[in-house]
PDB file of C-alpha atoms in Angstrom:
ATOM      1  CA  MET A   1     153.421 212.237  76.710  1.00 72.00           C
ATOM      2  CA  SER A   2     153.777 214.458  73.746  1.00 80.00           C
ATOM      3  CA  PRO A   3     155.504 218.004  74.175  1.00 83.00           C
ATOM      4  CA  ALA A   4     152.029 219.534  73.234  1.00 78.00           C
ATOM      5  CA  VAL A   5     150.303 217.779  75.988  1.00 83.00           C
ATOM      6  CA  VAL A   6     153.069 218.586  78.450  1.00 84.00           C
ATOM      7  CA  LYS A   7     152.747 222.244  77.534  1.00 86.00           C
ATOM      8  CA  TYR A   8     149.044 222.144  77.855  1.00 85.00           C
ATOM      9  CA  LEU A   9     149.091 220.609  81.291  1.00 87.00           C
ATOM     10  CA  SER A  10     151.836 223.110  82.435  1.00 88.00           C
ATOM     11  CA  VAL A  11     149.954 226.114  81.231  1.00 89.00           C
ATOM     12  CA  ILE A  12     146.560 225.014  82.721  1.00 90.00           C
ATOM     13  CA  GLY A  13     148.282 223.921  85.961  1.00 91.00           C
ATOM     14  CA  THR A  14     150.136 227.241  86.428  1.00 91.00           C
ATOM     15  CA  ALA A  15     146.860 229.139  85.645  1.00 91.00           C
ATOM     16  CA  THR A  16     144.898 227.162  88.029  1.00 92.00           C
ATOM     17  CA  TRP A  17     147.457 227.773  90.871  1.00 94.00           C
ATOM     18  CA  GLN A  18     147.430 231.468  90.046  1.00 93.00           C
ATOM     19  CA  THR A  19     143.705 231.537  90.275  1.00 93.00           C
ATOM     20  CA  LEU A  20     143.615 229.656  93.587  1.00 94.00           C
ATOM     21  CA  VAL A  21     146.206 232.233  94.959  1.00 94.00           C
ATOM     22  CA  MET A  22     144.138 235.085  93.744  1.00 94.00           C
ATOM     23  CA  VAL A  23     140.925 233.852  95.286  1.00 95.00           C
ATOM     24  CA  LEU A  24     142.461 232.676  98.581  1.00 95.00           C
ATOM     25  CA  PHE A  25     144.281 235.992  99.406  1.00 96.00           C
ATOM     26  CA  SER A  26     141.601 238.371  98.204  1.00 95.00           C
ATOM     27  CA  THR A  27     139.006 236.384 100.217  1.00 96.00           C
ATOM     28  CA  MET A  28     141.136 236.708 103.269  1.00 96.00           C
ATOM     29  CA  PHE A  29     141.859 240.313 102.908  1.00 96.00           C
ATOM     30  CA  SER A  30     138.246 241.167 101.914  1.00 96.00           C
ATOM     31  CA  MET A  31     136.992 239.530 105.105  1.00 96.00           C
ATOM     32  CA  ILE A  32     139.501 241.456 107.199  1.00 96.00           C
ATOM     33  CA  ILE A  33     138.020 244.526 105.728  1.00 95.00           C
ATOM     34  CA  GLY A  34     134.434 243.577 105.260  1.00 95.00           C
ATOM     35  CA  ILE A  35     133.536 241.927 108.526  1.00 95.00           C
ATOM     36  CA  PRO A  36     134.337 244.950 110.685  1.00 95.00           C
ATOM     37  CA  LEU A  37     132.449 247.185 108.067  1.00 95.00           C
ATOM     38  CA  GLY A  38     129.436 244.861 108.163  1.00 94.00           C
ATOM     39  CA  ILE A  39     129.347 244.818 111.970  1.00 94.00           C
ATOM     40  CA  LEU A  40     129.553 248.646 111.971  1.00 94.00           C
ATOM     41  CA  LEU A  41     126.857 248.899 109.513  1.00 93.00           C
ATOM     42  CA  CYS A  42     124.502 246.603 111.495  1.00 93.00           C
ATOM     43  CA  THR A  43     125.409 248.377 114.857  1.00 91.00           C
ATOM     44  CA  SER A  44     125.068 251.893 113.622  1.00 92.00           C
ATOM     45  CA  ASP A  45     121.658 251.236 111.985  1.00 91.00           C
ATOM     46  CA  PRO A  46     119.427 254.113 112.817  1.00 89.00           C
ATOM     47  CA  ALA A  47     116.396 251.892 113.336  1.00 82.00           C
ATOM     48  CA  ALA A  48     117.516 248.853 115.301  1.00 79.00           C
ATOM     49  CA  GLY A  49     121.378 249.136 115.754  1.00 80.00           C
ATOM     50  CA  LEU A  50     122.934 248.666 119.072  1.00 83.00           C
ATOM     51  CA  ARG A  51     124.636 252.106 118.790  1.00 87.00           C
ATOM     52  CA  PRO A  52     122.558 253.984 116.099  1.00 88.00           C
ATOM     53  CA  HIS A  53     124.479 256.575 114.228  1.00 89.00           C
ATOM     54  CA  LYS A  54     122.587 257.889 111.161  1.00 91.00           C
ATOM     55  CA  ILE A  55     125.311 259.845 109.494  1.00 93.00           C
ATOM     56  CA  LEU A  56     127.950 257.139 109.938  1.00 92.00           C
ATOM     57  CA  ASN A  57     125.615 254.459 108.583  1.00 92.00           C
ATOM     58  CA  GLN A  58     124.711 256.595 105.554  1.00 94.00           C
ATOM     59  CA  VAL A  59     128.211 257.530 104.634  1.00 94.00           C
ATOM     60  CA  LEU A  60     129.368 253.794 104.834  1.00 93.00           C
ATOM     61  CA  SER A  61     126.365 252.652 102.854  1.00 94.00           C
ATOM     62  CA  VAL A  62     127.036 255.115 100.027  1.00 95.00           C
ATOM     63  CA  ILE A  63     130.757 254.271  99.913  1.00 93.00           C
ATOM     64  CA  ILE A  64     129.780 250.504  99.657  1.00 94.00           C
ATOM     65  CA  ASN A  65     127.118 251.006  97.142  1.00 93.00           C
ATOM     66  CA  ILE A  66     129.373 253.070  95.028  1.00 93.00           C
ATOM     67  CA  LEU A  67     132.201 250.341  95.123  1.00 90.00           C
ATOM     68  CA  ARG A  68     129.613 247.550  94.369  1.00 90.00           C
ATOM     69  CA  ALA A  69     128.147 249.472  91.441  1.00 91.00           C
ATOM     70  CA  ILE A  70     131.522 249.832  89.616  1.00 91.00           C
ATOM     71  CA  PRO A  71     131.976 246.994  86.930  1.00 90.00           C
ATOM     72  CA  PHE A  72     135.044 244.889  87.954  1.00 89.00           C
ATOM     73  CA  VAL A  73     136.974 245.484  84.717  1.00 86.00           C
ATOM     74  CA  ILE A  74     136.757 249.253  85.135  1.00 89.00           C
ATOM     75  CA  LEU A  75     137.549 249.070  88.794  1.00 90.00           C
ATOM     76  CA  VAL A  76     140.836 247.095  87.993  1.00 89.00           C
ATOM     77  CA  ILE A  77     141.798 249.893  85.489  1.00 89.00           C
ATOM     78  CA  LEU A  78     140.772 252.702  87.875  1.00 90.00           C
ATOM     79  CA  LEU A  79     142.965 251.042  90.612  1.00 90.00           C
ATOM     80  CA  PHE A  80     146.052 250.678  88.483  1.00 89.00           C
ATOM     81  CA  PRO A  81     147.976 253.765  90.206  1.00 91.00           C
ATOM     82  CA  PHE A  82     146.842 252.373  93.806  1.00 91.00           C
ATOM     83  CA  THR A  83     147.874 248.830  92.851  1.00 90.00           C
ATOM     84  CA  ARG A  84     151.299 250.006  91.708  1.00 91.00           C
ATOM     85  CA  VAL A  85     151.752 251.743  95.111  1.00 90.00           C
ATOM     86  CA  ILE A  86     150.789 248.687  96.986  1.00 90.00           C
ATOM     87  CA  VAL A  87     152.591 245.881  95.149  1.00 89.00           C
ATOM     88  CA  HIS A  88     154.965 247.851  92.843  1.00 87.00           C
ATOM     89  CA  THR A  89     153.105 246.582  89.516  1.00 84.00           C
ATOM     90  CA  ALA A  90     149.732 246.754  88.048  1.00 80.00           C
ATOM     91  CA  ILE A  91     149.696 243.346  86.167  1.00 82.00           C
ATOM     92  CA  GLY A  92     150.081 239.766  87.278  1.00 84.00           C
ATOM     93  CA  THR A  93     148.668 237.535  89.962  1.00 87.00           C
ATOM     94  CA  LYS A  94     149.987 239.629  92.917  1.00 89.00           C
ATOM     95  CA  ALA A  95     148.638 242.884  91.428  1.00 90.00           C
ATOM     96  CA  SER A  96     145.123 241.270  90.822  1.00 92.00           C
ATOM     97  CA  ILE A  97     144.695 240.616  94.560  1.00 93.00           C
ATOM     98  CA  VAL A  98     144.321 244.383  95.199  1.00 93.00           C
ATOM     99  CA  PRO A  99     141.165 245.065  93.100  1.00 93.00           C
ATOM    100  CA  LEU A 100     139.752 241.678  93.835  1.00 95.00           C
ATOM    101  CA  THR A 101     139.885 242.442  97.547  1.00 95.00           C
ATOM    102  CA  ILE A 102     138.393 245.973  97.080  1.00 95.00           C
ATOM    103  CA  ALA A 103     135.684 244.558  94.903  1.00 94.00           C
ATOM    104  CA  ALA A 104     134.753 241.804  97.269  1.00 95.00           C
ATOM    105  CA  ALA A 105     135.083 243.672 100.595  1.00 95.00           C
ATOM    106  CA  PRO A 106     131.786 245.668 100.128  1.00 95.00           C
ATOM    107  CA  PHE A 107     130.017 242.500  99.242  1.00 94.00           C
ATOM    108  CA  VAL A 108     131.277 240.862 102.420  1.00 96.00           C
ATOM    109  CA  ALA A 109     130.302 243.880 104.386  1.00 95.00           C
ATOM    110  CA  ARG A 110     126.642 243.559 103.153  1.00 94.00           C
ATOM    111  CA  VAL A 111     126.692 239.860 103.877  1.00 94.00           C
ATOM    112  CA  ILE A 112     127.715 240.359 107.345  1.00 95.00           C
ATOM    113  CA  GLU A 113     125.209 243.172 107.867  1.00 93.00           C
ATOM    114  CA  SER A 114     122.445 241.151 106.433  1.00 93.00           C
ATOM    115  CA  SER A 115     123.195 238.018 108.396  1.00 93.00           C
ATOM    116  CA  LEU A 116     123.459 239.856 111.723  1.00 92.00           C
ATOM    117  CA  LYS A 117     120.079 241.589 111.114  1.00 90.00           C
ATOM    118  CA  GLU A 118     118.503 238.215 110.675  1.00 89.00           C
ATOM    119  CA  VAL A 119     119.239 237.311 114.294  1.00 87.00           C
ATOM    120  CA  ASP A 120     116.009 237.101 116.348  1.00 85.00           C
ATOM    121  CA  PRO A 121     115.793 240.436 118.430  1.00 83.00           C
ATOM    122  CA  GLY A 122     114.484 238.402 121.295  1.00 84.00           C
ATOM    123  CA  VAL A 123     117.874 236.799 121.700  1.00 84.00           C
ATOM    124  CA  ILE A 124     119.552 240.245 121.717  1.00 84.00           C
ATOM    125  CA  ALA A 125     117.022 241.383 124.283  1.00 82.00           C
ATOM    126  CA  ALA A 126     117.776 238.385 126.530  1.00 86.00           C
ATOM    127  CA  GLY A 127     121.394 239.311 126.414  1.00 81.00           C
ATOM    128  CA  ARG A 128     120.672 242.889 127.327  1.00 82.00           C
ATOM    129  CA  SER A 129     118.498 241.647 130.229  1.00 83.00           C
ATOM    130  CA  MET A 130     121.434 239.568 131.633  1.00 85.00           C
ATOM    131  CA  GLY A 131     123.726 242.680 131.481  1.00 80.00           C
ATOM    132  CA  SER A 132     125.707 241.910 128.406  1.00 79.00           C
ATOM    133  CA  THR A 133     127.702 244.803 126.946  1.00 84.00           C
ATOM    134  CA  ASP A 134     127.559 245.712 123.303  1.00 83.00           C
ATOM    135  CA  LYS A 135     130.848 243.919 122.691  1.00 87.00           C
ATOM    136  CA  GLN A 136     129.528 240.731 124.345  1.00 88.00           C
ATOM    137  CA  ILE A 137     126.282 240.862 122.241  1.00 88.00           C
ATOM    138  CA  ILE A 138     128.294 241.274 119.113  1.00 89.00           C
ATOM    139  CA  PHE A 139     130.776 238.515 119.674  1.00 90.00           C
ATOM    140  CA  LYS A 140     128.904 236.100 121.867  1.00 88.00           C
ATOM    141  CA  ILE A 141     125.335 236.446 120.425  1.00 88.00           C
ATOM    142  CA  LEU A 142     125.151 238.022 117.002  1.00 90.00           C
ATOM    143  CA  LEU A 143     128.095 236.493 115.349  1.00 90.00           C
ATOM    144  CA  PRO A 144     127.511 232.916 116.671  1.00 90.00           C
ATOM    145  CA  GLU A 145     123.813 233.040 115.823  1.00 90.00           C
ATOM    146  CA  ALA A 146     124.422 234.347 112.323  1.00 91.00           C
ATOM    147  CA  LEU A 147     127.271 232.037 111.510  1.00 92.00           C
ATOM    148  CA  PRO A 148     125.434 229.614 109.218  1.00 92.00           C
ATOM    149  CA  SER A 149     124.206 232.588 107.196  1.00 92.00           C
ATOM    150  CA  ILE A 150     127.678 234.153 107.155  1.00 94.00           C
ATOM    151  CA  VAL A 151     129.086 230.914 105.811  1.00 94.00           C
ATOM    152  CA  ASN A 152     126.631 230.849 102.997  1.00 93.00           C
ATOM    153  CA  GLY A 153     127.477 234.575 102.226  1.00 93.00           C
ATOM    154  CA  ILE A 154     131.175 233.976 102.281  1.00 95.00           C
ATOM    155  CA  THR A 155     130.676 230.943  99.909  1.00 95.00           C
ATOM    156  CA  LEU A 156     128.944 233.152  97.509  1.00 94.00           C
ATOM    157  CA  THR A 157     131.760 235.704  97.839  1.00 94.00           C
ATOM    158  CA  ILE A 158     134.401 233.130  96.991  1.00 95.00           C
ATOM    159  CA  ILE A 159     132.405 231.950  93.915  1.00 95.00           C
ATOM    160  CA  ASN A 160     132.066 235.549  92.786  1.00 93.00           C
ATOM    161  CA  LEU A 161     135.759 236.075  93.264  1.00 94.00           C
ATOM    162  CA  ILE A 162     136.494 233.045  91.016  1.00 93.00           C
ATOM    163  CA  GLY A 163     134.502 234.813  88.323  1.00 90.00           C
ATOM    164  CA  TYR A 164     136.132 238.066  89.014  1.00 91.00           C
ATOM    165  CA  SER A 165     139.651 236.508  88.830  1.00 90.00           C
ATOM    166  CA  ALA A 166     138.787 235.182  85.289  1.00 86.00           C
ATOM    167  CA  MET A 167     137.834 238.839  84.325  1.00 86.00           C
ATOM    168  CA  ALA A 168     141.134 240.026  85.717  1.00 85.00           C
ATOM    169  CA  GLY A 169     142.914 237.797  83.219  1.00 79.00           C
ATOM    170  CA  THR A 170     141.453 240.140  80.380  1.00 75.00           C
ATOM    171  CA  VAL A 171     143.778 242.934  81.756  1.00 76.00           C
ATOM    172  CA  GLY A 172     146.860 240.979  82.411  1.00 75.00           C
ATOM    173  CA  GLY A 173     145.893 239.453  85.768  1.00 78.00           C
ATOM    174  CA  GLY A 174     147.008 235.951  85.081  1.00 81.00           C
ATOM    175  CA  GLY A 175     145.201 232.860  86.077  1.00 87.00           C
ATOM    176  CA  LEU A 176     142.550 230.862  83.951  1.00 89.00           C
ATOM    177  CA  GLY A 177     140.889 233.848  82.568  1.00 87.00           C
ATOM    178  CA  ASP A 178     144.297 235.023  81.012  1.00 86.00           C
ATOM    179  CA  VAL A 179     144.761 231.481  79.556  1.00 89.00           C
ATOM    180  CA  ALA A 180     141.214 231.544  78.025  1.00 86.00           C
ATOM    181  CA  ILE A 181     141.916 234.804  76.345  1.00 85.00           C
ATOM    182  CA  ARG A 182     145.563 234.584  75.264  1.00 84.00           C
ATOM    183  CA  TYR A 183     145.492 230.894  74.182  1.00 85.00           C
ATOM    184  CA  GLY A 184     141.899 230.042  73.647  1.00 79.00           C
ATOM    185  CA  TYR A 185     140.595 233.280  72.016  1.00 78.00           C
ATOM    186  CA  GLN A 186     143.771 235.086  70.493  1.00 79.00           C
ATOM    187  CA  ARG A 187     145.444 231.781  69.267  1.00 79.00           C
ATOM    188  CA  TYR A 188     142.163 229.810  68.418  1.00 79.00           C
ATOM    189  CA  ARG A 189     143.272 227.067  70.693  1.00 84.00           C
ATOM    190  CA  VAL A 190     139.880 225.770  71.786  1.00 88.00           C
ATOM    191  CA  GLU A 191     141.272 223.059  74.036  1.00 89.00           C
ATOM    192  CA  TYR A 192     142.630 225.967  76.376  1.00 89.00           C
ATOM    193  CA  MET A 193     139.350 227.723  76.431  1.00 90.00           C
ATOM    194  CA  VAL A 194     137.577 224.528  77.256  1.00 90.00           C
ATOM    195  CA  GLY A 195     140.104 223.568  79.977  1.00 91.00           C
ATOM    196  CA  ALA A 196     139.819 226.908  81.689  1.00 91.00           C
ATOM    197  CA  VAL A 197     136.107 226.879  81.666  1.00 91.00           C
ATOM    198  CA  VAL A 198     135.756 223.262  82.988  1.00 93.00           C
ATOM    199  CA  ILE A 199     138.306 223.994  85.875  1.00 94.00           C
ATOM    200  CA  ILE A 200     136.384 227.196  86.875  1.00 93.00           C
ATOM    201  CA  LEU A 201     133.088 225.107  86.936  1.00 94.00           C
ATOM    202  CA  VAL A 202     134.893 222.435  89.132  1.00 95.00           C
ATOM    203  CA  LEU A 203     136.120 225.004  91.466  1.00 94.00           C
ATOM    204  CA  VAL A 204     132.722 226.592  91.782  1.00 94.00           C
ATOM    205  CA  GLU A 205     131.061 223.273  92.394  1.00 95.00           C
ATOM    206  CA  ILE A 206     133.616 222.278  95.100  1.00 95.00           C
ATOM    207  CA  ILE A 207     133.361 225.641  96.961  1.00 95.00           C
ATOM    208  CA  GLN A 208     129.615 225.515  96.890  1.00 95.00           C
ATOM    209  CA  LEU A 209     129.512 221.933  98.090  1.00 96.00           C
ATOM    210  CA  ILE A 210     131.988 222.688 100.971  1.00 95.00           C
ATOM    211  CA  GLY A 211     130.279 225.891 102.078  1.00 94.00           C
ATOM    212  CA  THR A 212     126.775 224.208 102.126  1.00 93.00           C
ATOM    213  CA  ARG A 213     127.863 221.351 104.122  1.00 94.00           C
ATOM    214  CA  ILE A 214     129.510 223.494 106.735  1.00 93.00           C
ATOM    215  CA  SER A 215     126.467 225.724 106.912  1.00 90.00           C
ATOM    216  CA  ASN A 216     124.129 222.724 107.246  1.00 90.00           C
ATOM    217  CA  LYS A 217     126.236 221.252 110.079  1.00 90.00           C
ATOM    218  CA  MET A 218     126.181 224.556 111.890  1.00 86.00           C
ATOM    219  CA  GLN A 219     122.479 224.751 111.495  1.00 83.00           C
ATOM    220  CA  ALA A 220     122.021 221.142 112.846  1.00 79.00           C
ATOM    221  CA  MET A 221     124.277 221.961 115.838  1.00 76.00           C
ATOM    222  CA  ARG A 222     122.133 224.899 116.971  1.00 67.00           C
TER     223      ARG A 222
END
């Protein structure tokens, strides 16, 4: 292979790996934050929560709505000081995980809340009649019943994170977005732009296919 091809494969390969790292860790951390928040939102719902708490529910909802409303690129810039405190740098793959996590966590929380609220109230009532505690209802009834919907929601979260990771590249975040900007746009190298876009599309298709199959299998087993 020519040196140009070797360089191209090296740049695209490194960028793909960076994107996968960003998406993997931000998905994991956003779930760690978002799942408990989603459960809390559902259980504190004033209308139908297991432990209704109007003030707590409203405060959480406002915070989540604010974070979801901020455009991702602006959020990255706003979080530069916080990111420096956490990872000692504001640019690069490692730094991008922080804003990606904070951007995705509210989305995960809403996914979990929505999925749990879809569970048939009759199932919850049956659990209550058998003497189940709130903890048992959450972990043995609500979460298992809502799992197919949760999987679909997490799949959508991962796909959104792939798009966010590309935007992170515009502010020094690395990954495929960075390659598309630095090589494809600034240096007029169309092959880098096309390569980055194609890989992003392939990643999205693979994630969607896997998520759909897992969700369908869960539905079939119920």
